[in-house]
Short mmCIF file of C-alpha atoms in Angstrom, two decimals:
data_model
loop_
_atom_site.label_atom_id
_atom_site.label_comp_id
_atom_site.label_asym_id
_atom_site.label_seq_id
_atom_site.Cartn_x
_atom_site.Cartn_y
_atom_site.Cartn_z
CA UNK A 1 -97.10 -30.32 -10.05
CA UNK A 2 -98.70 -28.06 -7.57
CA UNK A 3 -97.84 -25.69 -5.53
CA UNK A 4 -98.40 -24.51 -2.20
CA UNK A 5 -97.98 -21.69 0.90
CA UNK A 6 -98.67 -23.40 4.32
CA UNK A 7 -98.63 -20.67 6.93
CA UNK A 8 -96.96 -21.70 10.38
CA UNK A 9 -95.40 -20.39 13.60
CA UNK A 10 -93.60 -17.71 12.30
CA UNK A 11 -93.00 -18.89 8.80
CA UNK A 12 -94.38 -19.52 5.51
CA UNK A 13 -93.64 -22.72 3.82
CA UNK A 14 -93.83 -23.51 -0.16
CA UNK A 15 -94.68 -26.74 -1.13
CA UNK A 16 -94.44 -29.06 -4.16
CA UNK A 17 -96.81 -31.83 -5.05
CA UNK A 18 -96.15 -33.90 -7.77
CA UNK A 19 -99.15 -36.23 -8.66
CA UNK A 20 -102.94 -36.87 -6.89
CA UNK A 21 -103.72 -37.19 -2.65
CA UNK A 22 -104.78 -39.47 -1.77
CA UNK A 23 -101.89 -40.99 -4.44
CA UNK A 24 -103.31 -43.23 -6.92
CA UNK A 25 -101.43 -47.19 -5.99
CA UNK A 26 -102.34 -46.29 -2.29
CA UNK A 27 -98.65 -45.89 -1.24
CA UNK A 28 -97.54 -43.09 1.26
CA UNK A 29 -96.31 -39.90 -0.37
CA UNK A 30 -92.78 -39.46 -0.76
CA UNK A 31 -91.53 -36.63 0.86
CA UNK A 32 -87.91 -35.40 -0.52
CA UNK A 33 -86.26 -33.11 2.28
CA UNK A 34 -82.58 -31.08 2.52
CA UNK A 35 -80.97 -28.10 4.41
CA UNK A 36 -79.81 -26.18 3.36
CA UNK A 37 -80.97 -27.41 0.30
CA UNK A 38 -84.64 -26.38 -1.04
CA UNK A 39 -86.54 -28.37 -3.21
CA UNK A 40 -85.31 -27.11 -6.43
CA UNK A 41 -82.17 -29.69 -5.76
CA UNK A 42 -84.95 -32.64 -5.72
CA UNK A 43 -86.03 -32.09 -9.13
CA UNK A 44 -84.15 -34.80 -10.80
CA UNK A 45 -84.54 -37.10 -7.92
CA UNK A 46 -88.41 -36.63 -7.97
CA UNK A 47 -88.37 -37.14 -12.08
CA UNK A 48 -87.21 -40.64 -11.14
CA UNK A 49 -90.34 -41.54 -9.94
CA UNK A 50 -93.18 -40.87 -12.01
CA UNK A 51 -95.40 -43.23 -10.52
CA UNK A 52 -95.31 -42.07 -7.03
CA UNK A 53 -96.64 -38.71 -5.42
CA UNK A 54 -93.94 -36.80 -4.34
CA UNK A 55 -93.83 -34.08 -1.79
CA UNK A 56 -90.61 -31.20 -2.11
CA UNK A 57 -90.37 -28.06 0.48
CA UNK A 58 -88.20 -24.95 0.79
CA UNK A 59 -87.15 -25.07 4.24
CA UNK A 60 -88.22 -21.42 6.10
CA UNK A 61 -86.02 -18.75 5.32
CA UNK A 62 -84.47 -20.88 2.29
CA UNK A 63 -86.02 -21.14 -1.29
CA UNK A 64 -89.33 -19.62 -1.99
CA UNK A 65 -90.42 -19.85 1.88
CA UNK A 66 -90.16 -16.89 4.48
CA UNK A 67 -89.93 -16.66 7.77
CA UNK A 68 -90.82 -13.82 10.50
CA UNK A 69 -90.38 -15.35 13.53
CA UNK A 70 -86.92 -12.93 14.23
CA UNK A 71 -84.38 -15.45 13.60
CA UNK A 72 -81.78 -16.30 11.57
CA UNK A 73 -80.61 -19.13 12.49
CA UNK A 74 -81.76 -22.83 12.20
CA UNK A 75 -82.47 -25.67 14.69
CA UNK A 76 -83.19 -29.42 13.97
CA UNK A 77 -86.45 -28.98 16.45
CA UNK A 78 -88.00 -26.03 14.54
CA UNK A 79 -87.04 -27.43 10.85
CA UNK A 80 -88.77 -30.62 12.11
CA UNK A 81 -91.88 -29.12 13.16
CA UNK A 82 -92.40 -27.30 9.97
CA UNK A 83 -92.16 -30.67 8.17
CA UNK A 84 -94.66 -32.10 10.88
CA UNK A 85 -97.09 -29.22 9.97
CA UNK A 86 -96.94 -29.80 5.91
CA UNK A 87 -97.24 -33.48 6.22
CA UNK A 88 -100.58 -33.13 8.08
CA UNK A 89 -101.43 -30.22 5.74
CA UNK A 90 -101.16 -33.29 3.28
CA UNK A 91 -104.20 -35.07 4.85
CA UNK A 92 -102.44 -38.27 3.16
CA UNK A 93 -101.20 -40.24 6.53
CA UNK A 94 -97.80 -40.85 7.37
CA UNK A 95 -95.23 -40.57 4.78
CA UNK A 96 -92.71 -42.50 3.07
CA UNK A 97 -89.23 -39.80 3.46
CA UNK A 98 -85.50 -39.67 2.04
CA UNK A 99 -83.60 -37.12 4.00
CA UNK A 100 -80.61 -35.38 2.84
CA UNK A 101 -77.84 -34.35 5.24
CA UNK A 102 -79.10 -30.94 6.96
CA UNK A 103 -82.31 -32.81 6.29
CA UNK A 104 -81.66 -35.68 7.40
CA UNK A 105 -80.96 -34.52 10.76
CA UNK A 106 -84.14 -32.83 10.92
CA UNK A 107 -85.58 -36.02 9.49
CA UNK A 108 -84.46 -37.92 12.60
CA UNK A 109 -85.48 -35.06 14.62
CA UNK A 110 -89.18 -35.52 13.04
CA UNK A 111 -89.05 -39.23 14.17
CA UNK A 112 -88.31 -38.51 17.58
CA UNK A 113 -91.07 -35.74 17.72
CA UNK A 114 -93.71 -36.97 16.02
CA UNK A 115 -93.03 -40.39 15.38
CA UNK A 116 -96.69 -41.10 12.89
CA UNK A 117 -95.57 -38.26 10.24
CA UNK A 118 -93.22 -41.12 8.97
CA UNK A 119 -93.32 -45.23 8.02
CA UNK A 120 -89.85 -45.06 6.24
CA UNK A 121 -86.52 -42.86 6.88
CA UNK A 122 -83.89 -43.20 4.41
CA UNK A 123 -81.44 -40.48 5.90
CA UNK A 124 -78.82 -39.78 3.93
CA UNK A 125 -75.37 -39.01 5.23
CA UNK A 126 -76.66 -36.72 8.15
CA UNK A 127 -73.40 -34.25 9.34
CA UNK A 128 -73.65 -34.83 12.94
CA UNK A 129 -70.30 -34.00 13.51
CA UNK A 130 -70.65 -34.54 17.64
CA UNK A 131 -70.93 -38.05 17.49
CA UNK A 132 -67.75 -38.81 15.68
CA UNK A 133 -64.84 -40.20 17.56
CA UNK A 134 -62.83 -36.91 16.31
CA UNK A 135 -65.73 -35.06 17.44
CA UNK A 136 -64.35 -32.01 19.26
CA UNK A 137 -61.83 -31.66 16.10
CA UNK A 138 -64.79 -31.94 13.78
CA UNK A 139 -65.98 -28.75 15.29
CA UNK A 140 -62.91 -27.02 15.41
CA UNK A 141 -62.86 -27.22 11.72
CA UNK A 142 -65.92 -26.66 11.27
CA UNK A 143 -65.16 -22.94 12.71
CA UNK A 144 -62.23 -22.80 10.53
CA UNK A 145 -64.81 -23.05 7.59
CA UNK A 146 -67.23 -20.14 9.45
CA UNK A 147 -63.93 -17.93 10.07
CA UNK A 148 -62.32 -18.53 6.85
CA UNK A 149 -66.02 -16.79 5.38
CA UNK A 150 -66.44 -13.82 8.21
CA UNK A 151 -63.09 -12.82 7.13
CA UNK A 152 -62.39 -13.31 3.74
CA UNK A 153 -65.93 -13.60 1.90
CA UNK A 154 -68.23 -16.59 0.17
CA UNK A 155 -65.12 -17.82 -2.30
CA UNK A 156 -62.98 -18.06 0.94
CA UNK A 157 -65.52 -19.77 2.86
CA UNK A 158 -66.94 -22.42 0.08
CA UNK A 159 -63.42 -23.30 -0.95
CA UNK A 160 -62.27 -23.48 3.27
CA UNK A 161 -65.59 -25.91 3.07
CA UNK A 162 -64.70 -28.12 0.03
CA UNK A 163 -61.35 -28.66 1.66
CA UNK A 164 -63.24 -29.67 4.76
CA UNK A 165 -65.44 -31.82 3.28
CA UNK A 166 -63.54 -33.55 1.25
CA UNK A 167 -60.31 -34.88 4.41
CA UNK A 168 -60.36 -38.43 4.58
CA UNK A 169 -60.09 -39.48 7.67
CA UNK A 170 -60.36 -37.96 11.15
CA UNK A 171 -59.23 -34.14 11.62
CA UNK A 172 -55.71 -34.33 12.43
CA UNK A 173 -52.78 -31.88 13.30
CA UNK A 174 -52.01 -32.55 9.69
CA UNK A 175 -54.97 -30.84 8.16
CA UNK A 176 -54.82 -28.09 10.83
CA UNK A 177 -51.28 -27.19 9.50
CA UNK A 178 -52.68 -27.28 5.73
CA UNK A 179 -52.41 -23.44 4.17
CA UNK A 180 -55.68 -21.72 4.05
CA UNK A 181 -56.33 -22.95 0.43
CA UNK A 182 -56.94 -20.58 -2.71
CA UNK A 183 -60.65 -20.33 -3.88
CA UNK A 184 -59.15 -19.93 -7.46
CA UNK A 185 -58.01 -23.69 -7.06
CA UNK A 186 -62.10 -24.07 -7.14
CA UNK A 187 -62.74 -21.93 -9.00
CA UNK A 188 -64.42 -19.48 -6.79
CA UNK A 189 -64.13 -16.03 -6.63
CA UNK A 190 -61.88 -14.39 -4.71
CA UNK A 191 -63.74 -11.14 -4.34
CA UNK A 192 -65.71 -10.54 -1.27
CA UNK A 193 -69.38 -9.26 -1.89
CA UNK A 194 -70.16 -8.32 1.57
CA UNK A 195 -72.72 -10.71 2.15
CA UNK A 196 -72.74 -13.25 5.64
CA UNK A 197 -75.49 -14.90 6.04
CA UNK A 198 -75.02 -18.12 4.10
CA UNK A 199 -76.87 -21.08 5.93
CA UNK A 200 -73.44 -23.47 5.13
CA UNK A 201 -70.81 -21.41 5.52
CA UNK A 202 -71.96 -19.22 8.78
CA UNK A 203 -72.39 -20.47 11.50
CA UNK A 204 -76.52 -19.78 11.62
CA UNK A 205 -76.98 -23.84 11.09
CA UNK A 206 -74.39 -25.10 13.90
CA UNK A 207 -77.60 -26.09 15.87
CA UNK A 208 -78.40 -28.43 13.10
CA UNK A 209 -74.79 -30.25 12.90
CA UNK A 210 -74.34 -30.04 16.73
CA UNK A 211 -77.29 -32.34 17.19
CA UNK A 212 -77.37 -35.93 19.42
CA UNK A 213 -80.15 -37.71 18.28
CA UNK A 214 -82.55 -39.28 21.01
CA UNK A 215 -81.98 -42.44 20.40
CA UNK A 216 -85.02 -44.17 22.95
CA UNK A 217 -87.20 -41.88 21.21
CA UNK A 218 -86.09 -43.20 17.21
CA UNK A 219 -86.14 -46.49 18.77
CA UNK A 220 -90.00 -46.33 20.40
CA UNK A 221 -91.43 -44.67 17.23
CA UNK A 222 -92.73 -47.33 14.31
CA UNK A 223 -90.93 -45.63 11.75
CA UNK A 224 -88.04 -47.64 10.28
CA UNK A 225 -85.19 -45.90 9.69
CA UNK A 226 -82.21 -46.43 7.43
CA UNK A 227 -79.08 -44.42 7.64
CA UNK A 228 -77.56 -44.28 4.23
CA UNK A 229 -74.56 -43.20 3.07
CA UNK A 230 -72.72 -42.80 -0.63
CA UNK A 231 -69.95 -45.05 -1.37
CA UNK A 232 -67.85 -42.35 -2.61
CA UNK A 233 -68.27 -40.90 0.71
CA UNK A 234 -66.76 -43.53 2.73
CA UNK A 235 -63.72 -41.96 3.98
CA UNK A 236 -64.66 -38.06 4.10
CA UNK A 237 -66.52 -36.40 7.34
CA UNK A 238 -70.22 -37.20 6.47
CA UNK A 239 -69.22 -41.18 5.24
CA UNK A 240 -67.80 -41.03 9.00
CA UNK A 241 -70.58 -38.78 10.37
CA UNK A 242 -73.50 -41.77 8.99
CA UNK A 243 -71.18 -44.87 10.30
CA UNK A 244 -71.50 -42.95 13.41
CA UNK A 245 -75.16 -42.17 13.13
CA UNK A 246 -75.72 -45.70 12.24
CA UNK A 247 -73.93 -47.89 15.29
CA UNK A 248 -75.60 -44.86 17.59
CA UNK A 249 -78.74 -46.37 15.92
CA UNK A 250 -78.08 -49.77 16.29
CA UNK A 251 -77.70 -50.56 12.87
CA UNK A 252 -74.88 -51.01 9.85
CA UNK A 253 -75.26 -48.15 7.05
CA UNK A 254 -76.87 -49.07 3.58
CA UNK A 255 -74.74 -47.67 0.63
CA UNK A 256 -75.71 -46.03 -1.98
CA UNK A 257 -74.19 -44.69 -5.51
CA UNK A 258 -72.45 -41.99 -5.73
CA UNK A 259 -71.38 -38.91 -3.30
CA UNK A 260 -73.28 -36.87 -1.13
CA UNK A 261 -74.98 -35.09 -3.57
CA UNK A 262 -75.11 -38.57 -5.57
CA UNK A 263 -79.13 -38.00 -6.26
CA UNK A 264 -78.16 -34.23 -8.23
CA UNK A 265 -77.94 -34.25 -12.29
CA UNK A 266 -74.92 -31.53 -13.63
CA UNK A 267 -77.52 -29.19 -12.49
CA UNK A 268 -75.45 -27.82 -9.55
CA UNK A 269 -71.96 -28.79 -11.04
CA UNK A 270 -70.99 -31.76 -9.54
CA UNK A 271 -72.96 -34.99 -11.29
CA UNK A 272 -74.02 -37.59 -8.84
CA UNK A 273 -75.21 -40.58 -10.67
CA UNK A 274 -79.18 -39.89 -10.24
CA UNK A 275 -80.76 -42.87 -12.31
CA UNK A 276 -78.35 -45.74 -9.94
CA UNK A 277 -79.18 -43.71 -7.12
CA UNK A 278 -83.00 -43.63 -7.61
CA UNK A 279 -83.41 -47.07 -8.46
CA UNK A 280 -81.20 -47.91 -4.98
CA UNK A 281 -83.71 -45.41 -3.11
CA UNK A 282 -87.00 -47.45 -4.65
CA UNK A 283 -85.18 -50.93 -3.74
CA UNK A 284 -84.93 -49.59 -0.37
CA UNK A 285 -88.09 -48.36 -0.35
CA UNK A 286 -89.76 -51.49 -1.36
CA UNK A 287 -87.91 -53.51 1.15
CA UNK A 288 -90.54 -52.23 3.65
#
């Protein structure tokens, strides 16, 4: 693997390359991307496929990459433009992409902006929270989440999110009424270190979540894209959020193993099922 800084607008972005460019069977790249995950939660994804050349990135701000353009919060349009910049910093064509849900909104983003960076999307449960019938309830929770963290601290907010993400069904009166719930039950912390800028739990990524994808634009570029979702997902916001993504799209979502981190080893704490979930990516990667 190799690594390197690509300096941008406002932003320097570390980058991964595993294996030779131009790649050795002639194939695209593979480009792994996430937000707010940075590529150290592609690792065992990217293991899975030894025989392809495969492209990880911290997103700026996130990871080993910095920013200094005076921000601190995130938008699809500028997250897609610093993937734009590494894949031509590449010099390896278009590229073969699976997305991952902050990700894979900026994934679809890419598509609409610069529609030759990309010859396969697989975008994998994208939380575009909008575009659900329970939209407008979607985002009231979501600020329930956001307060839940301003007030209270990280434990508050990650366990506020967990409860979030893991409602079946649309965002009722029912969960509204729910008692905040106990970040011991989580086993988070309860103390509060001080600390709010976290990219999930703030509300610094709300641009990213809050996106409507332009849908003539996916549609005119020759990328195919695939909206994907996990089939433990099914029920909970981003199973709904993809289902949604995918009849905006035109299309039916293709399932995959596994949860919505199903791609993740024990490496983060909750085991997806990486090896069924690879070998579903490469199927639906070859199908192209």
């Amino acid at each position: 693997m190799e690594t390197f800084t690509l300096a941008t607008a406002g932003a320097a972005l570390v980058y991964d390359v595993r294996g030779p460019l131009p790649t050795a069977d002639g194939r695209p790249p593979l480009f792994l991307i996430g937000h707010p995950m940075d590529a150290s939660g592609f690792a065992a994804l990217a293991a899975r496929f030894p025989d392809r050349t495969v492209v990880t990135y911290d997103p700026r701000g996130l990871g080993r990459s910095t920013r200094e353009d005076g921000r601190v919060d995130w938008t699809p349009e500028i997250l897609a433009d610093d993937v734009h910049a590494v894949v031509a910093a590449l010099g390896a064509g278009p590229v073969e992409m699976f997305a991952s849900s902050g990700g894979a909104v900026t994934a679809l983003v890419l598509v609409a902006r610069h529609p030759d960076d990309v010859t396969t999307l697989v975008a994998h449960e994208p939380p575009l929270i909008t575009i659900t019938p329970d939209g407008p309830a979607a985002v009231r929770a979501r600020a329930g989440v956001r307060d839940a963290y301003e007030q209270r601290g990280w434990g508050a907010g990650m366990a506020a999110f967990v409860a979030m993400t893991s409602w079946e069904g649309e965002f009722t009166d029912a969960y509204f009424a729910r008692p905040a719930p106990d970040p011991a039950a989580f086993g988070m912390p309860a103390e509060d270190d001080g600390s709010r800028d976290d990219p999930l739990l703030s509300d610094r990524s709300w641009a990213v979540s809050d996106h409507r994808p332009d849908v003539d634009a996916i549609a005119a570029a020759p990328t195919r894209v695939v909206i994907a979702v996990g089939e433990e997902s099914r029920a909970v916001q981003t199973g709904r959020t993809s289902d949604a993504a995918a009849e905006l799209l035109g299309q039916r979502v293709t399932v995959f193993p596994s949860h919505h981190g199903g791609f993740l080893d024990g490496e983060f704490g909750y085991p997806g099922k990486p090896d069924e979930f690879a070998a579903r990516l490469r199927e639906v990667l070859d199908a192209s």
